[in-house]
Amino acid sequence: MTQVREFLSKADIAARVTELGAEIRRAAGADTPVHLVGVLKGAFVFLADVMREIGGDVSCDFIAVSSYVGTQSTGQVQILKDLGHSIEGRYVVIVEDIVDTGLTLAYLQGVLRTRAPKSLTTACLLSKPSRRKVNVPVEHIGFTIEDRFVVGYGLDVNERYRNLPFIGLVQGGD
Ligand code: 5GP
C-alpha cells in the first residue's frame, strides 16, 4: 500500500504563498501588470493560490511541457501546449511547482526569452538545490527542500495525488 506522509502542511503552504505573492508584487512595482505563465500540470494549484496574493493587475496563461516519466528525469523537454497569448513587452513571471535538475526551467526560460518579454523572472514553490544540473535563476522560492520525491498540492506521481491539500512524501509502492 502506498501512503503519503505530510511534509508541508496546508497552513505552512498558505502562509508562504501569501509571502510569495507580496514578494512578486514588490519586485514588479505597484502599477505593473504582472503576467503569470504557469507550467502545466504541476503548477496549476500553486498558480491559482499565488495569483490571488499578488494584488493589482494580474493575468495568466499556461504552457505544458513534458520532461518526466515516473520519477526519473530524462532531461528531455518538449512543449506539449504553447501559450495562448504573446508575451512581448510584458512583465512575465514563470510559475513552476518545483525546480529539481533545472533542465525544464532552463529550457523554458530560453524559449520565453526569445519572445522578448520586458522582464522574465521565475517563481517556484519548491527547490531541490542538491539536484541541480544547470545553474538557473529562480527569483522567488517558496521552500528549499532535500532530495526527496514529493507529491500533493498539484504535484503528482503518475497523475495521482495532485489533489492533496498538503505536500507529502510517498512511502512504499502500489
Ligand atoms: P527539472 O527539469 O528541474 O529536473 O524538473 C522539473 C519537473 O520535474 C517539475 O516541474 C516536476 O514536474 C518534476 N519533479 C521534480 N521533482 C519532483 C518531485 O519531487 N515530485 C514530483 N511530483 N515531481 C517532481
GROMACS .gro file of C-alpha atoms and ligand atoms in nm:
model
  198
    1MET     CA    1   0.000   0.000   0.000
    2THR     CA    2   0.124   0.345  -0.090
    3GLN     CA    3   0.100   0.602   0.185
    4VAL     CA    4   0.178   0.970   0.184
    5ARG     CA    5   0.335   1.131   0.489
    6GLU     CA    6   0.268   1.501   0.535
    7PHE     CA    7   0.579   1.711   0.490
    8LEU     CA    8   0.448   2.066   0.444
    9SER     CA    9   0.103   2.136   0.586
   10LYS     CA   10  -0.178   2.323   0.419
   11ALA     CA   11  -0.119   2.610   0.667
   12ASP     CA   12   0.260   2.617   0.602
   13ILE     CA   13   0.196   2.637   0.228
   14ALA     CA   14  -0.073   2.905   0.258
   15ALA     CA   15   0.146   3.126   0.476
   16ARG     CA   16   0.443   3.103   0.239
   17VAL     CA   17   0.227   3.155  -0.071
   18THR     CA   18   0.092   3.477   0.082
   19GLU     CA   19   0.450   3.596   0.135
   20LEU     CA   20   0.549   3.498  -0.219
   21GLY     CA   21   0.255   3.691  -0.365
   22ALA     CA   22   0.362   4.003  -0.178
   23GLU     CA   23   0.724   3.945  -0.285
   24ILE     CA   24   0.626   3.916  -0.652
   25ARG     CA   25   0.417   4.236  -0.636
   26ARG     CA   26   0.700   4.422  -0.457
   27ALA     CA   27   0.952   4.316  -0.723
   28ALA     CA   28   0.719   4.417  -1.007
   29GLY     CA   29   0.618   4.754  -0.860
   30ALA     CA   30   0.266   4.854  -0.762
   31ASP     CA   31   0.142   4.960  -1.105
   32THR     CA   32   0.299   4.696  -1.330
   33PRO     CA   33   0.060   4.443  -1.486
   34VAL     CA   34   0.202   4.100  -1.396
   35HIS     CA   35   0.157   3.816  -1.644
   36LEU     CA   36   0.198   3.470  -1.493
   37VAL     CA   37   0.299   3.176  -1.709
   38GLY     CA   38   0.204   2.856  -1.528
   39VAL     CA   39   0.380   2.534  -1.620
   40LEU     CA   40   0.120   2.258  -1.652
   41LYS     CA   41   0.020   2.050  -1.496
   42GLY     CA   42   0.203   2.063  -1.163
   43ALA     CA   43   0.191   2.441  -1.110
   44PHE     CA   44  -0.181   2.498  -1.156
   45VAL     CA   45  -0.270   2.472  -0.786
   46PHE     CA   46   0.018   2.696  -0.677
   47LEU     CA   47  -0.063   2.946  -0.954
   48ALA     CA   48  -0.430   2.965  -0.852
   49ASP     CA   49  -0.333   3.045  -0.494
   50VAL     CA   50  -0.037   3.278  -0.554
   51MET     CA   51  -0.228   3.472  -0.820
   52ARG     CA   52  -0.480   3.581  -0.556
   53GLU     CA   53  -0.198   3.702  -0.327
   54ILE     CA   54  -0.019   3.928  -0.577
   55GLY     CA   55  -0.276   4.205  -0.590
   56GLY     CA   56  -0.327   4.464  -0.860
   57ASP     CA   57  -0.333   4.382  -1.230
   58VAL     CA   58  -0.252   4.012  -1.282
   59SER     CA   59  -0.320   3.787  -1.580
   60CYS     CA   60  -0.219   3.429  -1.653
   61ASP     CA   61  -0.151   3.185  -1.930
   62PHE     CA   62  -0.029   2.826  -1.933
   63ILE     CA   63   0.234   2.622  -2.111
   64ALA     CA   64   0.263   2.245  -2.091
   65VAL     CA   65   0.593   2.066  -2.109
   66SER     CA   66   0.694   1.708  -2.070
   67SER     CA   67   1.020   1.615  -1.903
   68TYR     CA   68   0.947   1.320  -1.683
   69VAL     CA   69   0.836   0.960  -1.694
   70GLY     CA   70   0.770   0.815  -1.348
   71THR     CA   71   1.021   0.952  -1.103
   72GLN     CA   72   1.325   0.968  -1.335
   73SER     CA   73   1.435   1.288  -1.509
   74THR     CA   74   1.516   1.223  -1.872
   75GLY     CA   75   1.638   1.578  -1.929
   76GLN     CA   76   1.433   1.584  -2.248
   77VAL     CA   77   1.184   1.867  -2.260
   78GLN     CA   78   0.906   1.906  -2.515
   79ILE     CA   79   0.640   2.178  -2.544
   80LEU     CA   80   0.306   1.992  -2.542
   81LYS     CA   81   0.085   2.303  -2.529
   82ASP     CA   82   0.209   2.651  -2.611
   83LEU     CA   83   0.094   2.986  -2.469
   84GLY     CA   84  -0.233   3.135  -2.591
   85HIS     CA   85  -0.109   3.497  -2.587
   86SER     CA   86   0.202   3.690  -2.684
   87ILE     CA   87   0.439   3.785  -2.401
   88GLU     CA   88   0.625   4.051  -2.598
   89GLY     CA   89   0.688   4.363  -2.385
   90ARG     CA   90   0.515   4.214  -2.080
   91TYR     CA   91   0.631   4.165  -1.722
   92VAL     CA   92   0.632   3.785  -1.714
   93VAL     CA   93   0.673   3.555  -1.415
   94ILE     CA   94   0.709   3.184  -1.484
   95VAL     CA   95   0.523   2.989  -1.214
   96GLU     CA   96   0.659   2.639  -1.159
   97ASP     CA   97   0.586   2.377  -0.894
   98ILE     CA   98   0.942   2.257  -0.831
   99VAL     CA   99   1.292   2.309  -0.966
  100ASP     CA  100   1.492   1.988  -0.949
  101THR     CA  101   1.775   1.948  -1.205
  102GLY     CA  102   1.678   2.287  -1.352
  103LEU     CA  103   1.666   2.146  -1.707
  104THR     CA  104   1.295   2.217  -1.759
  105LEU     CA  105   1.323   2.575  -1.637
  106ALA     CA  106   1.644   2.647  -1.825
  107TYR     CA  107   1.477   2.532  -2.146
  108LEU     CA  108   1.158   2.729  -2.080
  109GLN     CA  109   1.342   3.046  -1.985
  110GLY     CA  110   1.541   3.018  -2.308
  111VAL     CA  111   1.229   2.973  -2.521
  112LEU     CA  112   1.035   3.254  -2.350
  113ARG     CA  113   1.329   3.498  -2.361
  114THR     CA  114   1.334   3.474  -2.742
  115ARG     CA  115   0.977   3.612  -2.735
  116ALA     CA  116   1.101   3.948  -2.599
  117PRO     CA  117   0.919   3.997  -2.266
  118LYS     CA  118   1.003   4.324  -2.086
  119SER     CA  119   1.100   4.118  -1.782
  120LEU     CA  120   1.125   3.744  -1.723
  121THR     CA  121   1.156   3.607  -1.371
  122THR     CA  122   1.060   3.278  -1.209
  123ALA     CA  123   0.865   3.172  -0.901
  124CYS     CA  124   0.895   2.811  -0.780
  125LEU     CA  125   0.711   2.676  -0.481
  126LEU     CA  126   0.985   2.421  -0.412
  127SER     CA  127   1.355   2.391  -0.491
  128LYS     CA  128   1.592   2.095  -0.453
  129PRO     CA  129   1.933   2.266  -0.491
  130SER     CA  130   2.131   1.945  -0.433
  131ARG     CA  131   1.988   1.801  -0.758
  132ARG     CA  132   2.073   2.096  -0.984
  133LYS     CA  133   2.245   2.011  -1.315
  134VAL     CA  134   2.226   2.361  -1.461
  135ASN     CA  135   2.252   2.696  -1.290
  136VAL     CA  136   1.914   2.851  -1.350
  137PRO     CA  137   1.793   3.178  -1.194
  138VAL     CA  138   1.486   3.147  -0.967
  139GLU     CA  139   1.397   3.482  -0.810
  140HIS     CA  140   1.115   3.360  -0.584
  141ILE     CA  141   1.143   3.027  -0.399
  142GLY     CA  142   0.879   2.902  -0.154
  143PHE     CA  143   1.066   2.624   0.023
  144THR     CA  144   1.413   2.476  -0.023
  145ILE     CA  145   1.398   2.100   0.035
  146GLU     CA  146   1.630   1.799   0.037
  147ASP     CA  147   1.643   1.540  -0.237
  148ARG     CA  148   1.305   1.377  -0.165
  149PHE     CA  149   1.026   1.297  -0.411
  150VAL     CA  150   0.722   1.499  -0.307
  151VAL     CA  151   0.357   1.489  -0.410
  152GLY     CA  152   0.041   1.689  -0.346
  153TYR     CA  153  -0.069   2.050  -0.400
  154GLY     CA  154  -0.053   1.994  -0.777
  155LEU     CA  155   0.247   1.758  -0.777
  156ASP     CA  156   0.183   1.404  -0.893
  157VAL     CA  157   0.327   1.061  -0.931
  158ASN     CA  158   0.175   0.904  -1.240
  159GLU     CA  159  -0.110   1.161  -1.225
  160ARG     CA  160  -0.209   1.077  -0.867
  161TYR     CA  161  -0.204   1.293  -0.552
  162ARG     CA  162  -0.238   1.633  -0.724
  163ASN     CA  163  -0.550   1.693  -0.513
  164LEU     CA  164  -0.379   1.660  -0.173
  165PRO     CA  165  -0.407   1.992   0.013
  166PHE     CA  166  -0.061   1.937   0.167
  167ILE     CA  167   0.279   1.834   0.028
  168GLY     CA  168   0.385   1.487   0.125
  169LEU     CA  169   0.642   1.214   0.084
  170VAL     CA  170   0.541   0.891  -0.085
  171GLN     CA  171   0.615   0.583   0.123
  172GLY     CA  172   0.616   0.232  -0.013
  173GLY     CA  173   0.475   0.126  -0.352
  174ASP     CA  174   0.148   0.014  -0.501
  1755GP     P1  175   1.373   1.952  -1.354
  1755GP     O1  176   1.373   1.979  -1.501
  1755GP     O2  177   1.407   2.073  -1.271
  1755GP     O3  178   1.459   1.834  -1.320
  1755GP     O4  179   1.231   1.900  -1.317
  1755GP     C1  180   1.121   1.981  -1.307
  1755GP     C2  181   0.995   1.896  -1.310
  1755GP     O5  182   1.016   1.763  -1.261
  1755GP     C3  183   0.893   1.956  -1.220
  1755GP     O6  184   0.815   2.052  -1.286
  1755GP     C4  185   0.812   1.836  -1.177
  1755GP     O7  186   0.710   1.811  -1.272
  1755GP     C5  187   0.911   1.721  -1.180
  1755GP     N1  188   0.962   1.691  -1.045
  1755GP     C6  189   1.085   1.714  -0.998
  1755GP     N2  190   1.096   1.676  -0.869
  1755GP     C7  191   0.975   1.628  -0.835
  1755GP     C8  192   0.921   1.576  -0.714
  1755GP     O8  193   0.985   1.564  -0.608
  1755GP     N3  194   0.791   1.537  -0.718
  1755GP     C9  195   0.713   1.547  -0.829
  1755GP     N4  196   0.587   1.506  -0.821
  1755GP     N5  197   0.760   1.597  -0.945
  1755GP    C10  198   0.890   1.638  -0.947
   0.00000   0.00000   0.00000
